[in-house]
PDB file of C-alpha atoms and ligand atoms in Angstrom:
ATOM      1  CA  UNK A   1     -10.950 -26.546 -13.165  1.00  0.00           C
ATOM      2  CA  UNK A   2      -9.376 -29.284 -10.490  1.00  0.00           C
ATOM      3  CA  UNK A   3      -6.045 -28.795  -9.528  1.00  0.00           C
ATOM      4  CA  UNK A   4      -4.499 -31.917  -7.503  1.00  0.00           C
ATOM      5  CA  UNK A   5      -1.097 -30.829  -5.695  1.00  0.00           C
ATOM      6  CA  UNK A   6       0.770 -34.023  -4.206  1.00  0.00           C
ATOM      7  CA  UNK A   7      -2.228 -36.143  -3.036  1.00  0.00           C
ATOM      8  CA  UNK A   8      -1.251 -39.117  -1.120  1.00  0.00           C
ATOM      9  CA  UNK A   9      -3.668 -41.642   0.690  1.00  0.00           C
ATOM     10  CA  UNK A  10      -3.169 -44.239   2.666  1.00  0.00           C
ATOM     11  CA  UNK A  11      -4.978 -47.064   3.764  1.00  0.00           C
ATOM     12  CA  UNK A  12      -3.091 -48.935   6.280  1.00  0.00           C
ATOM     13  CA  UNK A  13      -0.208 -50.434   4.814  1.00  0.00           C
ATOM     14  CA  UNK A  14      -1.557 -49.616   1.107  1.00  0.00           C
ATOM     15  CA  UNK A  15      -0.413 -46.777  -0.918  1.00  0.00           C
ATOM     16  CA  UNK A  16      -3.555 -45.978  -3.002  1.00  0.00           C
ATOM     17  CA  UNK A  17      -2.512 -42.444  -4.295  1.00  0.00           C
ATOM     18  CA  UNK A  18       1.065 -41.821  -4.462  1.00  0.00           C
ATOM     19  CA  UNK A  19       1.787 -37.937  -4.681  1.00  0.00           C
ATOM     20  CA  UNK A  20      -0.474 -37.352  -7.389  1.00  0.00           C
ATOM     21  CA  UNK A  21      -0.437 -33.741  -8.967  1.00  0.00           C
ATOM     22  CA  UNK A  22      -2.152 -32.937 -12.039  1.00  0.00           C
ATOM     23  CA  UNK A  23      -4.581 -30.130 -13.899  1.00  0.00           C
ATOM     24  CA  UNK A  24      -8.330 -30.657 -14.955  1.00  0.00           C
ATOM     25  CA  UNK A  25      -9.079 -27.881 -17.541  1.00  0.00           C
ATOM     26  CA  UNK A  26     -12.315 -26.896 -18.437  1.00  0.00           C
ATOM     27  CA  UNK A  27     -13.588 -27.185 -22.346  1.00  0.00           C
ATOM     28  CA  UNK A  28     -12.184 -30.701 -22.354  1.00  0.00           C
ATOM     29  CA  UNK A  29     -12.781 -34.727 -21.865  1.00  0.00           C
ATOM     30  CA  UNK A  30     -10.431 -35.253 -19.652  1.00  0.00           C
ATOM     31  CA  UNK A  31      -9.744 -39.136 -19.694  1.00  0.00           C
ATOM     32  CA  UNK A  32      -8.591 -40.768 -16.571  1.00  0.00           C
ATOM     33  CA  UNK A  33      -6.633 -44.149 -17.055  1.00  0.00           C
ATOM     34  CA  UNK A  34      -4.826 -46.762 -15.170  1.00  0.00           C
ATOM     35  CA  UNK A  35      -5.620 -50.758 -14.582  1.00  0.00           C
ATOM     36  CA  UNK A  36      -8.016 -51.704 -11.491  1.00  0.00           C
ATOM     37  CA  UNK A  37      -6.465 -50.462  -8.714  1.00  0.00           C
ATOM     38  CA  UNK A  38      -4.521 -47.868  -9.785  1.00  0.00           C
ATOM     39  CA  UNK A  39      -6.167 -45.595  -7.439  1.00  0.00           C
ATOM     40  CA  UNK A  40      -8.999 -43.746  -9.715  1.00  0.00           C
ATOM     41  CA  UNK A  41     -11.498 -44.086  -7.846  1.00  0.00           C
ATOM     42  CA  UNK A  42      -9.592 -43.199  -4.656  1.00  0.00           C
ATOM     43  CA  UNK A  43      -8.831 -40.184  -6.166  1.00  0.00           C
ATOM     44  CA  UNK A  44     -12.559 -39.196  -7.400  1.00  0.00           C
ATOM     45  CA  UNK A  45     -13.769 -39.532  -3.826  1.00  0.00           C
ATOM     46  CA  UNK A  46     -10.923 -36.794  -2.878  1.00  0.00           C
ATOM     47  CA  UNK A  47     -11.793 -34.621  -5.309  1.00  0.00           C
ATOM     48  CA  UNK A  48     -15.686 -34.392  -4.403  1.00  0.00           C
ATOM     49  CA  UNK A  49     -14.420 -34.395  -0.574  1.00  0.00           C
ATOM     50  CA  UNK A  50     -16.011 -37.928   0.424  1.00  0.00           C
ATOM     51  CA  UNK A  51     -12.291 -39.061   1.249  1.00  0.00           C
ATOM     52  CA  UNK A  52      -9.645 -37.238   3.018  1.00  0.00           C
ATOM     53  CA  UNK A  53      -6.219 -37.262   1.489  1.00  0.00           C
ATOM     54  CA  UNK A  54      -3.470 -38.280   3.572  1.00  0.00           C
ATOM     55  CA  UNK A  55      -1.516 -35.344   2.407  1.00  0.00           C
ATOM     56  CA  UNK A  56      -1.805 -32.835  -0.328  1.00  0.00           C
ATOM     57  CA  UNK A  57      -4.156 -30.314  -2.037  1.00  0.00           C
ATOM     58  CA  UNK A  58      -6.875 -30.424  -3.890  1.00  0.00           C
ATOM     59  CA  UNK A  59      -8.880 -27.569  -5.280  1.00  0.00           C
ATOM     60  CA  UNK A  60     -12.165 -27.229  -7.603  1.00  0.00           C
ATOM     61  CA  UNK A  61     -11.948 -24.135  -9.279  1.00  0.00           C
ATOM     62  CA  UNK A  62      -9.822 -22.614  -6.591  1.00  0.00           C
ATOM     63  CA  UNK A  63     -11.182 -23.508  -3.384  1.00  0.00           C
ATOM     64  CA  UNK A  64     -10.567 -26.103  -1.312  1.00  0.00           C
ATOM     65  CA  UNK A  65     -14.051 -28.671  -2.432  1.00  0.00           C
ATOM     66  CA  UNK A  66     -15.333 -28.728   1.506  1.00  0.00           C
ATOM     67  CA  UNK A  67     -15.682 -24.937   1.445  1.00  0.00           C
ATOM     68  CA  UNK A  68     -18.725 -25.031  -1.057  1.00  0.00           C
ATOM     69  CA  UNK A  69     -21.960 -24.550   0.584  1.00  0.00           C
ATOM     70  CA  UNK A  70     -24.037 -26.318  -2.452  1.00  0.00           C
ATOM     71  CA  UNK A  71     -21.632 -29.261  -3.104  1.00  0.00           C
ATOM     72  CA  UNK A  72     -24.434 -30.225  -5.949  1.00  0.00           C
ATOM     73  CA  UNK A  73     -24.319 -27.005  -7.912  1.00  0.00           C
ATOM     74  CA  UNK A  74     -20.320 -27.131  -8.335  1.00  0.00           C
ATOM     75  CA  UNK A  75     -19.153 -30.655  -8.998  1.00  0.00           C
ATOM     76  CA  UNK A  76     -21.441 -33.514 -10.202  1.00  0.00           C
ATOM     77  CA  UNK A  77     -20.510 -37.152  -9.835  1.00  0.00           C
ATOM     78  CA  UNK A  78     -20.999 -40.763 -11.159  1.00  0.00           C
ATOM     79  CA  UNK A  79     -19.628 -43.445  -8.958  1.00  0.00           C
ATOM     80  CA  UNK A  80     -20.320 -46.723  -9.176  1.00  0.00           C
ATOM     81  CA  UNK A  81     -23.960 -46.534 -10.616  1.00  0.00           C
ATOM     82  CA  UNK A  82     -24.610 -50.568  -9.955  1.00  0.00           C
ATOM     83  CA  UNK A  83     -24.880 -49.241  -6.100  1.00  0.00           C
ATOM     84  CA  UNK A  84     -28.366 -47.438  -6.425  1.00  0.00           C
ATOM     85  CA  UNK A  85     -30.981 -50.276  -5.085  1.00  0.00           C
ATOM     86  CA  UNK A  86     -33.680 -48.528  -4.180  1.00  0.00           C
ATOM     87  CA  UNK A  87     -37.646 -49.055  -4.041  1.00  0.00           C
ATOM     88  CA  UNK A  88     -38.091 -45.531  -5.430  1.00  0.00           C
ATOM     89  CA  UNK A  89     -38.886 -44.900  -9.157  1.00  0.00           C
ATOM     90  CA  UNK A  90     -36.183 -43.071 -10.944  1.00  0.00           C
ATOM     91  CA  UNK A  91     -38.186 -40.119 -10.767  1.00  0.00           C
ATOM     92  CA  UNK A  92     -39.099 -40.560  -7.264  1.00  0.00           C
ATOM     93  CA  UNK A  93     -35.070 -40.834  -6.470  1.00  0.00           C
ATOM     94  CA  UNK A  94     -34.158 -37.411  -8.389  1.00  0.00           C
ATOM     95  CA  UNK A  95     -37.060 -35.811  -6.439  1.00  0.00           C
ATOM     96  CA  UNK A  96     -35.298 -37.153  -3.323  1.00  0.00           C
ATOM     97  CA  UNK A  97     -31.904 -35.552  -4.942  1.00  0.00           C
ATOM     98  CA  UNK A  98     -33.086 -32.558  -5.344  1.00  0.00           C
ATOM     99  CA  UNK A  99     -35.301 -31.842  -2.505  1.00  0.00           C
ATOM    100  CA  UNK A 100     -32.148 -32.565   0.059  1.00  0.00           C
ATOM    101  CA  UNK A 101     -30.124 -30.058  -2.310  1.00  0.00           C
ATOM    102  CA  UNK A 102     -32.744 -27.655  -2.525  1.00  0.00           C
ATOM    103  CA  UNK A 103     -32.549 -27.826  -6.128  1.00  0.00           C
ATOM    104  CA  UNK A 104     -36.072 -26.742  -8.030  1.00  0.00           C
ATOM    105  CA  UNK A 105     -38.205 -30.219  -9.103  1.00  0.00           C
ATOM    106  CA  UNK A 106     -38.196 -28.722 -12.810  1.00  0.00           C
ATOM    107  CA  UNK A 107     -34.278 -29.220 -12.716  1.00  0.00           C
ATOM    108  CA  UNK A 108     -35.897 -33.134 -12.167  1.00  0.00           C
ATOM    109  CA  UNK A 109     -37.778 -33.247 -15.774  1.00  0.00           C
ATOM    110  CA  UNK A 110     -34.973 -31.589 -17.552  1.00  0.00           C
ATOM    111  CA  UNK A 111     -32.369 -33.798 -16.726  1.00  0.00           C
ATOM    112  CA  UNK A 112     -34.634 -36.826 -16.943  1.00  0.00           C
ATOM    113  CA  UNK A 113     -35.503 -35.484 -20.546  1.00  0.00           C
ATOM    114  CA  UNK A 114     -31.593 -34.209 -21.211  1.00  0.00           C
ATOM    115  CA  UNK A 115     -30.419 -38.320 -20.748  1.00  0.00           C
ATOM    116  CA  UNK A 116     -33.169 -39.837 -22.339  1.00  0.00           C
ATOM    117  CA  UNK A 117     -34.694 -41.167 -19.427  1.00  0.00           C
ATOM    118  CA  UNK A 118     -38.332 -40.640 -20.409  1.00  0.00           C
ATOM    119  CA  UNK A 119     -40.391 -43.728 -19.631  1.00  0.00           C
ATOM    120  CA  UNK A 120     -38.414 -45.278 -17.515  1.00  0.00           C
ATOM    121  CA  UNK A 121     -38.269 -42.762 -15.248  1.00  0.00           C
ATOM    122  CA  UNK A 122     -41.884 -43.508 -13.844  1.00  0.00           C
ATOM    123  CA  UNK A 123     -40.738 -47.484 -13.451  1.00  0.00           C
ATOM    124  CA  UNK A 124     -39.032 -48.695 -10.243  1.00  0.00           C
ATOM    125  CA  UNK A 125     -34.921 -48.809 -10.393  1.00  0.00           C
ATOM    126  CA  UNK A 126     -34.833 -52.530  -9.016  1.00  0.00           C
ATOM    127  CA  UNK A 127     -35.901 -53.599 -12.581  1.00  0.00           C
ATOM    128  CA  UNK A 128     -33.138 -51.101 -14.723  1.00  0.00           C
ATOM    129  CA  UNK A 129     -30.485 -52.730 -16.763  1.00  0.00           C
ATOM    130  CA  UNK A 130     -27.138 -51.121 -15.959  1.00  0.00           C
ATOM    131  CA  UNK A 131     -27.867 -48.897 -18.830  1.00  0.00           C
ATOM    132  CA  UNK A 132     -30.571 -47.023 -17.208  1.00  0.00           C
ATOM    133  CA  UNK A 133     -28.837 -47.298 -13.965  1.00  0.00           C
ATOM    134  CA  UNK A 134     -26.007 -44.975 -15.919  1.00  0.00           C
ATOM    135  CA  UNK A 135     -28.587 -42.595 -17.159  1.00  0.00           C
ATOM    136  CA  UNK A 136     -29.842 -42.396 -13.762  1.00  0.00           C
ATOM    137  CA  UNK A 137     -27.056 -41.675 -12.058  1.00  0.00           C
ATOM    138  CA  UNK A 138     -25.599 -38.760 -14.815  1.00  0.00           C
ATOM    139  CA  UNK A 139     -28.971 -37.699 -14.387  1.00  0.00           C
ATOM    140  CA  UNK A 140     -28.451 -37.346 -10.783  1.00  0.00           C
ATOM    141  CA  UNK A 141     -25.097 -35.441 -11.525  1.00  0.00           C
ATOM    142  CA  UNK A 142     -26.322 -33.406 -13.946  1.00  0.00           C
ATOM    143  CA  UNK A 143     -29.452 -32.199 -11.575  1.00  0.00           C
ATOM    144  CA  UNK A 144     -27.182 -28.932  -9.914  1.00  0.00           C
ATOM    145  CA  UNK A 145     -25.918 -27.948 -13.309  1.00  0.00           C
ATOM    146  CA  UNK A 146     -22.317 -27.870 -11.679  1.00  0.00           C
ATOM    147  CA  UNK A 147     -19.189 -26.520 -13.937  1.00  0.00           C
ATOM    148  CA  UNK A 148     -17.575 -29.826 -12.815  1.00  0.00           C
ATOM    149  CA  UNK A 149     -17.875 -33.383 -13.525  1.00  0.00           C
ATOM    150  CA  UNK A 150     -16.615 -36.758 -12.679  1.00  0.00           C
ATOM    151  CA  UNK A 151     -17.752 -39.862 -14.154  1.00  0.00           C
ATOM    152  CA  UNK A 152     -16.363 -43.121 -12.754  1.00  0.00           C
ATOM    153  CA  UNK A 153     -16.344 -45.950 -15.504  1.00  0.00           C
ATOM    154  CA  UNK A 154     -19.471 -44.481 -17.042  1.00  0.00           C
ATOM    155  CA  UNK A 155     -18.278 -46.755 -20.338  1.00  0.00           C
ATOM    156  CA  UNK A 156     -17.877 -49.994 -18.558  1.00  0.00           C
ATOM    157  CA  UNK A 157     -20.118 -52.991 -19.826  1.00  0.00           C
ATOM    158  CA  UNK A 158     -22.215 -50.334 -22.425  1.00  0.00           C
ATOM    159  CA  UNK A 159     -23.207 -51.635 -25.732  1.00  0.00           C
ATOM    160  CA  UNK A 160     -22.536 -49.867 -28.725  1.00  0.00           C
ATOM    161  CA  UNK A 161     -25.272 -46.936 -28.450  1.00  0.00           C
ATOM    162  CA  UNK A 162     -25.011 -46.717 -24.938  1.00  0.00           C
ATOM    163  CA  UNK A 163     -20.959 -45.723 -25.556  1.00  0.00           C
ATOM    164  CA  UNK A 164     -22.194 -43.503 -28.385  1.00  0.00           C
ATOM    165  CA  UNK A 165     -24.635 -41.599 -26.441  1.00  0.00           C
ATOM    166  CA  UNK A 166     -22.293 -41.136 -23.311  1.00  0.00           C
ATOM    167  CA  UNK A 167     -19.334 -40.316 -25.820  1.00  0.00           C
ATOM    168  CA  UNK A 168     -22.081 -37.424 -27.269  1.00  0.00           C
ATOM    169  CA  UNK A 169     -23.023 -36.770 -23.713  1.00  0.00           C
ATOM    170  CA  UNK A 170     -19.263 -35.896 -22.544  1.00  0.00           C
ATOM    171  CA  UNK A 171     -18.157 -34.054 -25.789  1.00  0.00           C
ATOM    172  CA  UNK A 172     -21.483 -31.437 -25.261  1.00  0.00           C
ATOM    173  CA  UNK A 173     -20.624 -31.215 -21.609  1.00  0.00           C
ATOM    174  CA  UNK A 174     -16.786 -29.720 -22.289  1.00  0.00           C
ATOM    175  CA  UNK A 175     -18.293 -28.403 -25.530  1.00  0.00           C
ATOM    176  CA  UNK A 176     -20.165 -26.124 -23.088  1.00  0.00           C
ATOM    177  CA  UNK A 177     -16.898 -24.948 -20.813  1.00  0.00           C
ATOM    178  CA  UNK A 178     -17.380 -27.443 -18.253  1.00  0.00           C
ATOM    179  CA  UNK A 179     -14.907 -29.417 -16.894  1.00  0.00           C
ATOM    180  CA  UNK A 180     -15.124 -32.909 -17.485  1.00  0.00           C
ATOM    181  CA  UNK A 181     -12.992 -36.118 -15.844  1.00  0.00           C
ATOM    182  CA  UNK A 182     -14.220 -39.277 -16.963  1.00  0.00           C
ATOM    183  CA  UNK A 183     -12.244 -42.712 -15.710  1.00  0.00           C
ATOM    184  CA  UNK A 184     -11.410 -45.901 -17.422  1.00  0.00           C
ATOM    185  CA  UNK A 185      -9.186 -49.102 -17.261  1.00  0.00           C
ATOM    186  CA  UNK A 186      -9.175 -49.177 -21.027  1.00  0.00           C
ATOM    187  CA  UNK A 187      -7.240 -47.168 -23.523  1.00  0.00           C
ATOM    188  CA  UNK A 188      -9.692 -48.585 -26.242  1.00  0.00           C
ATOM    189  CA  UNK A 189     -12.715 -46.671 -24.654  1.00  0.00           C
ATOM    190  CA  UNK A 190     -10.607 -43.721 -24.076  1.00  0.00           C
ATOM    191  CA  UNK A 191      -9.086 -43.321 -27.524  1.00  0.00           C
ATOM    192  CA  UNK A 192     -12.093 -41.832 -29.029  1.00  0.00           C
ATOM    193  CA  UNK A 193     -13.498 -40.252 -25.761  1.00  0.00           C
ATOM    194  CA  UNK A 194     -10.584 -37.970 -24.699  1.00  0.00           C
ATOM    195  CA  UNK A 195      -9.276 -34.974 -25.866  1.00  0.00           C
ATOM    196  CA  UNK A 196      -6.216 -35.355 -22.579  1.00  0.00           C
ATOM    197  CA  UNK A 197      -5.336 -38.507 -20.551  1.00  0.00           C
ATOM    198  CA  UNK A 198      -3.952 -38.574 -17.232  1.00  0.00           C
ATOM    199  CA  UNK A 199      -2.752 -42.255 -17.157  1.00  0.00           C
ATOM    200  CA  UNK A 200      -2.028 -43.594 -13.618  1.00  0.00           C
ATOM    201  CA  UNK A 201      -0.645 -46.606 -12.327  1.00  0.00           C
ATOM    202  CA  UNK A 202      -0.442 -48.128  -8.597  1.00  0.00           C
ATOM    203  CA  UNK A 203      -1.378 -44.065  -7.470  1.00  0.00           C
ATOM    204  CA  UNK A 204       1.455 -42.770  -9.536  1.00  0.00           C
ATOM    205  CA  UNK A 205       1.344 -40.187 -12.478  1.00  0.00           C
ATOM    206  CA  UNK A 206       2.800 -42.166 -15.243  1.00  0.00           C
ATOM    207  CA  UNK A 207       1.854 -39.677 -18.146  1.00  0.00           C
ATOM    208  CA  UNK A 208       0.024 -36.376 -18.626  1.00  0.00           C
ATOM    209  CA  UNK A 209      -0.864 -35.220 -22.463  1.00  0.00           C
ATOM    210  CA  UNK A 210      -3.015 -35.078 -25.000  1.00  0.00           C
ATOM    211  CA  UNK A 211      -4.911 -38.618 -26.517  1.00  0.00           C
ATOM    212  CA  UNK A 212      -2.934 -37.945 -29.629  1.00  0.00           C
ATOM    213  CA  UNK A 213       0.420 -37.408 -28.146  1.00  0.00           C
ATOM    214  CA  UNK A 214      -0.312 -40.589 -25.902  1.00  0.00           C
ATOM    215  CA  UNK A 215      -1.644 -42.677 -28.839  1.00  0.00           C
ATOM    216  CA  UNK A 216       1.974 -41.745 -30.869  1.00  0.00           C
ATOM    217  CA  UNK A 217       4.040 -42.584 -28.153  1.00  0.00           C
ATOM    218  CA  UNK A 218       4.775 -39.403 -26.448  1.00  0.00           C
TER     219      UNK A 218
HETATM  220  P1  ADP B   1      -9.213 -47.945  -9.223  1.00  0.00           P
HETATM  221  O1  ADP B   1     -10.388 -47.067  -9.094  1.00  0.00           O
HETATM  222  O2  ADP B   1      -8.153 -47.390 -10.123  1.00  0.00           O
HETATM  223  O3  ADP B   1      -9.566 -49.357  -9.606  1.00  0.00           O
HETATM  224  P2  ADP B   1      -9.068 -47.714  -6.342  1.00  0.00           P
HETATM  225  O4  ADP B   1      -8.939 -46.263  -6.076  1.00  0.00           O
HETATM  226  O5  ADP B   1     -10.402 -48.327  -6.178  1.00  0.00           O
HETATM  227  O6  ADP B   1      -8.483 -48.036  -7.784  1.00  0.00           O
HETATM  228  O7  ADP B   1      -8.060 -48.509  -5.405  1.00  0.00           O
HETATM  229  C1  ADP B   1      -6.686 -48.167  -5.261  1.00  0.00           C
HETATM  230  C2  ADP B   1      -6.052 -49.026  -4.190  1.00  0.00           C
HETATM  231  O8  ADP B   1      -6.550 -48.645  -2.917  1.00  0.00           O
HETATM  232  C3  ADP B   1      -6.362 -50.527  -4.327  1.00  0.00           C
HETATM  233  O9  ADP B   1      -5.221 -51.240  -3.899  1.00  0.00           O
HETATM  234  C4  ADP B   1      -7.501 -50.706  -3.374  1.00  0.00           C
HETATM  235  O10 ADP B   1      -7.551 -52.030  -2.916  1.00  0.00           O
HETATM  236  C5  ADP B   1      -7.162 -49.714  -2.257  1.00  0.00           C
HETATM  237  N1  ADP B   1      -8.344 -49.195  -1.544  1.00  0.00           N
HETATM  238  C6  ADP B   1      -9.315 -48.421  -2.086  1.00  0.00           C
HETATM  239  N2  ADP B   1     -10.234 -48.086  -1.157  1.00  0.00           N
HETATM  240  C7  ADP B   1      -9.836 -48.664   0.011  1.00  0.00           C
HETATM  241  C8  ADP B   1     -10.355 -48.704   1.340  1.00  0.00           C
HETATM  242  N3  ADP B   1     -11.479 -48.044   1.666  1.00  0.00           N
HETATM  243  N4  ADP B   1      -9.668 -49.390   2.274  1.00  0.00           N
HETATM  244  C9  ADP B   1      -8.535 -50.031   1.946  1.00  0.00           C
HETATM  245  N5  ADP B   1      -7.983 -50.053   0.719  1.00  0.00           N
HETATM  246  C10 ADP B   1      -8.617 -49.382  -0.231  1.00  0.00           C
HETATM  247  P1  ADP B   2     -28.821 -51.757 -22.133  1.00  0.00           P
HETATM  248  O1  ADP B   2     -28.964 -50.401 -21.562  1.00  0.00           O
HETATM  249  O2  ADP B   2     -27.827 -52.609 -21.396  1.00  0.00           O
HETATM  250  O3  ADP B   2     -28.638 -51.739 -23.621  1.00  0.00           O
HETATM  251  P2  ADP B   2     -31.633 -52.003 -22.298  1.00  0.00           P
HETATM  252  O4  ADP B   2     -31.882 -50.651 -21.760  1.00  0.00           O
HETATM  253  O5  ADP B   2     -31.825 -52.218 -23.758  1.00  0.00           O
HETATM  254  O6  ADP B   2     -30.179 -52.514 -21.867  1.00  0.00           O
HETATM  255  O7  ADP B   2     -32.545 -53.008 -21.490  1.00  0.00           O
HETATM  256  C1  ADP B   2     -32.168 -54.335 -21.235  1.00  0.00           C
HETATM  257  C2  ADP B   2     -33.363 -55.035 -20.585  1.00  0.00           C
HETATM  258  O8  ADP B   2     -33.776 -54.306 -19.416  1.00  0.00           O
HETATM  259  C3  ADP B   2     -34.564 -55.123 -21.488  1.00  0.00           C
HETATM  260  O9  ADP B   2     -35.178 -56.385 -21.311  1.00  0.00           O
HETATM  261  C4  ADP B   2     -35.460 -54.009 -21.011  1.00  0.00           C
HETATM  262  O10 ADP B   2     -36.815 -54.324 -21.201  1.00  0.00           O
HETATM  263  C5  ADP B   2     -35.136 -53.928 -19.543  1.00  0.00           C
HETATM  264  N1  ADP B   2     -35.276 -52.558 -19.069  1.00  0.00           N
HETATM  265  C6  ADP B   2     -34.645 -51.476 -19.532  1.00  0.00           C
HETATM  266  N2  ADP B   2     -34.978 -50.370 -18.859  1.00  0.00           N
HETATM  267  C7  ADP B   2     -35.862 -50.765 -17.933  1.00  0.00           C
HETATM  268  C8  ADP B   2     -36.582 -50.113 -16.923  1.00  0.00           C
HETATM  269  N3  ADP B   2     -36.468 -48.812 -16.732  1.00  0.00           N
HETATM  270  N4  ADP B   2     -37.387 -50.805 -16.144  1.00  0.00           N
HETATM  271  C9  ADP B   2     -37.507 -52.139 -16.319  1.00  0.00           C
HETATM  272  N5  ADP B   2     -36.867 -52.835 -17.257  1.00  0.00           N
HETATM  273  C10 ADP B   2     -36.054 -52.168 -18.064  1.00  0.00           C
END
């Protein structure tokens, strides 16, 4: 469960998130939507505590986020999975992961086999398509089993199995209690993703319901 109460940030002169309050419930996709700069990322990098707000709450299943000791066991993220360059093998990098969480290397071969990472994973990331760089990285938030889970675009430039599998991927994940916020700039990908939206625009709440409701208008 996330629970934003009146999140503002500020950058300078910009409003990114303009007193944003809204539930995340577990046992649900929870779709997050607004154009490019609405302020979804922004407000992903509050929630897992890698940006401040300016003002406001936010908790993760009723604690302030910066009070967990294991950050990777409670929420996983996917941001921006383009930004892994490494030398490492995908392997090698989820070894890395999970040594500095002090997470058990057999978590590493599960979630390698759980996103269909398989040979790939011995091969070096510089040479994945973007495709493989999303299995990576859900692999990566996947690897402390956490209740909670953002994914940032994770639907953005996928071909048609690639949407499928994430769209399977996301439904088992809530299917299994966990909670489950997944962002997009496009109602199309959303439609058949979502069970709620929370639809955003320039850091302001602009509707909170379910797909269907959303899809018929309100
Ligand atoms: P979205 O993810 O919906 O595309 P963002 O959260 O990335 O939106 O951005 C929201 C607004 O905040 C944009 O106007 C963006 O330019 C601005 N912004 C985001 N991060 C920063 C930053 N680190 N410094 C200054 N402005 C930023
Ligand atoms: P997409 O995920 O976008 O559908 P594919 O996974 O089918 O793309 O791969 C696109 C290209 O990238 C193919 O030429 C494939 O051989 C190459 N490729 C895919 N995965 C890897 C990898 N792990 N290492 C090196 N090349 C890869």
């Amino acid at each position: 469960m996330i629970r934003l109460r009146g999140v503002t940030k500020r950058y300078g002169e910009v409003l990114a998130v303009d007193d944003l309050s809204f539930d995340v419930e577990p046992g649900k996709v929870t779709g997050f939507l607004g154009p490019n700069g609405a302020g979804k990322s922004t407000t992903m990098r509050i929630i897992l505590g890698l940006d401040r707000p300016s003002s406001g709450e936010v908790l993760v299943n009723g604690r302030p986020f910066a009070a967990y000791a294991e950050p990777l066991r409670e929420v996983g993220a996917l941001l921006d999975p383009g930004s892994v360059h490494s030398g490492r093998t995908g392997r090698g990098h989820l070894r890395v992961a999970a040594r500095t969480n002090g997470l058990p290397l057999r978590r590493v071969e599960e979630v390698i086999e759980q996103v269909g990472l398989d040979g790939a994973a011995r091969r070096r990331i510089k040479g994945y398509s973007l495709g493989m760089r999303q299995r990576l990285g859900i692999a990566a938030a996947l690897l402390g089993d956490p209740r909670v889970l953002l994914f940032d675009e994770p639907i953005n430039g996928l071909d048609l199995d690639g949407v499928r599998w994430i769209r399977d991927l996301l439904r088992r994940l809530a299917d299994d209690g966990r909670t489950v916020l997944v962002s997009s700039h496009l109602m199309s990908e959303m439609e058949q993703t979502a069970d709620r939206l929370v639809v955003i625009g320039r850091g302001r709440l602009i509707a909170d319901a379910t797909t269907a409701e959303i899809l018929n208008g309100l």
